[in-house]
């Protein structure tokens, strides 16, 4: 099946620094990618929808200047957590779907990135 | 009201039992529905899509009720390995894009 690779799987950074997370579709072109965050024992919260070649669409309450998304190619989207603070510590997961506006296309998930800000 | 709601559980059931989960959604224009499974500290993995006519995959049966806006998942003959969190996913259309919205998840524990 389709594979989505997310890197790094785990990162610890100091408060105030920025962290970049990469999401790659390895064997298909992903016109749409999604970024989620998940707190312990909670569900995945959609942060933003990333479309190749255009600006990301952020969900209500998500700061676009805080969480920068770049989807410059059909196989790569990046999420940069800028000026990270301890409350940004979370599990970040990306997912990718091959077809734009396809109704029954499943999304494939990256392995997730566990971010800890100290 | 949340877009997608599930009973968080946990559902503790003995091996061999049959267990059912429901998931309700608020956007009547939602087009696609899925059940995902998530193990602790891992990414979600697709369990099955949910089709309008209902569908079955081995011990798993999924149903969709558009009139009442809910989907269900039935697991027969539960195995210890079925212990996980089950997430329903709904894809409402927004600004031309089908977004993936997750329910809160239902935790299942199958007990020996």
PDB file of C-alpha atoms in Angstrom, chain B residues 4 6-10 12-13 15 17 21 30 37 41 43 47 53-54 58 63 94 99 106-107 112:
ATOM      1  CA  UNK B   4     -17.955  13.849  14.886  1.00  0.00           C
ATOM      2  CA  UNK B   6     -18.009   8.841  19.685  1.00  0.00           C
ATOM      3  CA  UNK B   7     -18.388   7.264  23.082  1.00  0.00           C
ATOM      4  CA  UNK B   8     -14.811   7.297  24.436  1.00  0.00           C
ATOM      5  CA  UNK B   9     -15.311   4.068  26.383  1.00  0.00           C
ATOM      6  CA  UNK B  10     -13.389   2.096  27.413  1.00  0.00           C
ATOM      7  CA  UNK B  12     -14.028  -3.903  28.287  1.00  0.00           C
ATOM      8  CA  UNK B  13     -15.180  -7.156  26.718  1.00  0.00           C
ATOM      9  CA  UNK B  15     -12.501 -12.659  24.248  1.00  0.00           C
ATOM     10  CA  UNK B  17     -17.609 -11.296  22.548  1.00  0.00           C
ATOM     11  CA  UNK B  21     -19.470   1.174  18.324  1.00  0.00           C
ATOM     12  CA  UNK B  30     -20.430  14.425   4.418  1.00  0.00           C
ATOM     13  CA  UNK B  37      -7.641   1.832  14.309  1.00  0.00           C
ATOM     14  CA  UNK B  41       1.481   5.949  20.547  1.00  0.00           C
ATOM     15  CA  UNK B  43      -0.321   6.432  13.835  1.00  0.00           C
ATOM     16  CA  UNK B  47      -9.537  -0.551   9.199  1.00  0.00           C
ATOM     17  CA  UNK B  53     -24.992  -0.399   1.517  1.00  0.00           C
ATOM     18  CA  UNK B  54     -22.920  -1.560   4.474  1.00  0.00           C
ATOM     19  CA  UNK B  58     -14.053 -10.819   8.082  1.00  0.00           C
ATOM     20  CA  UNK B  63     -22.923   0.315   8.505  1.00  0.00           C
ATOM     21  CA  UNK B  94     -15.310  22.582   2.790  1.00  0.00           C
ATOM     22  CA  UNK B  99     -11.333  17.278   4.963  1.00  0.00           C
ATOM     23  CA  UNK B 106     -13.527   4.630  21.334  1.00  0.00           C
ATOM     24  CA  UNK B 107     -11.145   2.550  23.388  1.00  0.00           C
ATOM     25  CA  UNK B 112      -8.587 -12.863  28.358  1.00  0.00           C
TER      26      UNK B 112
END
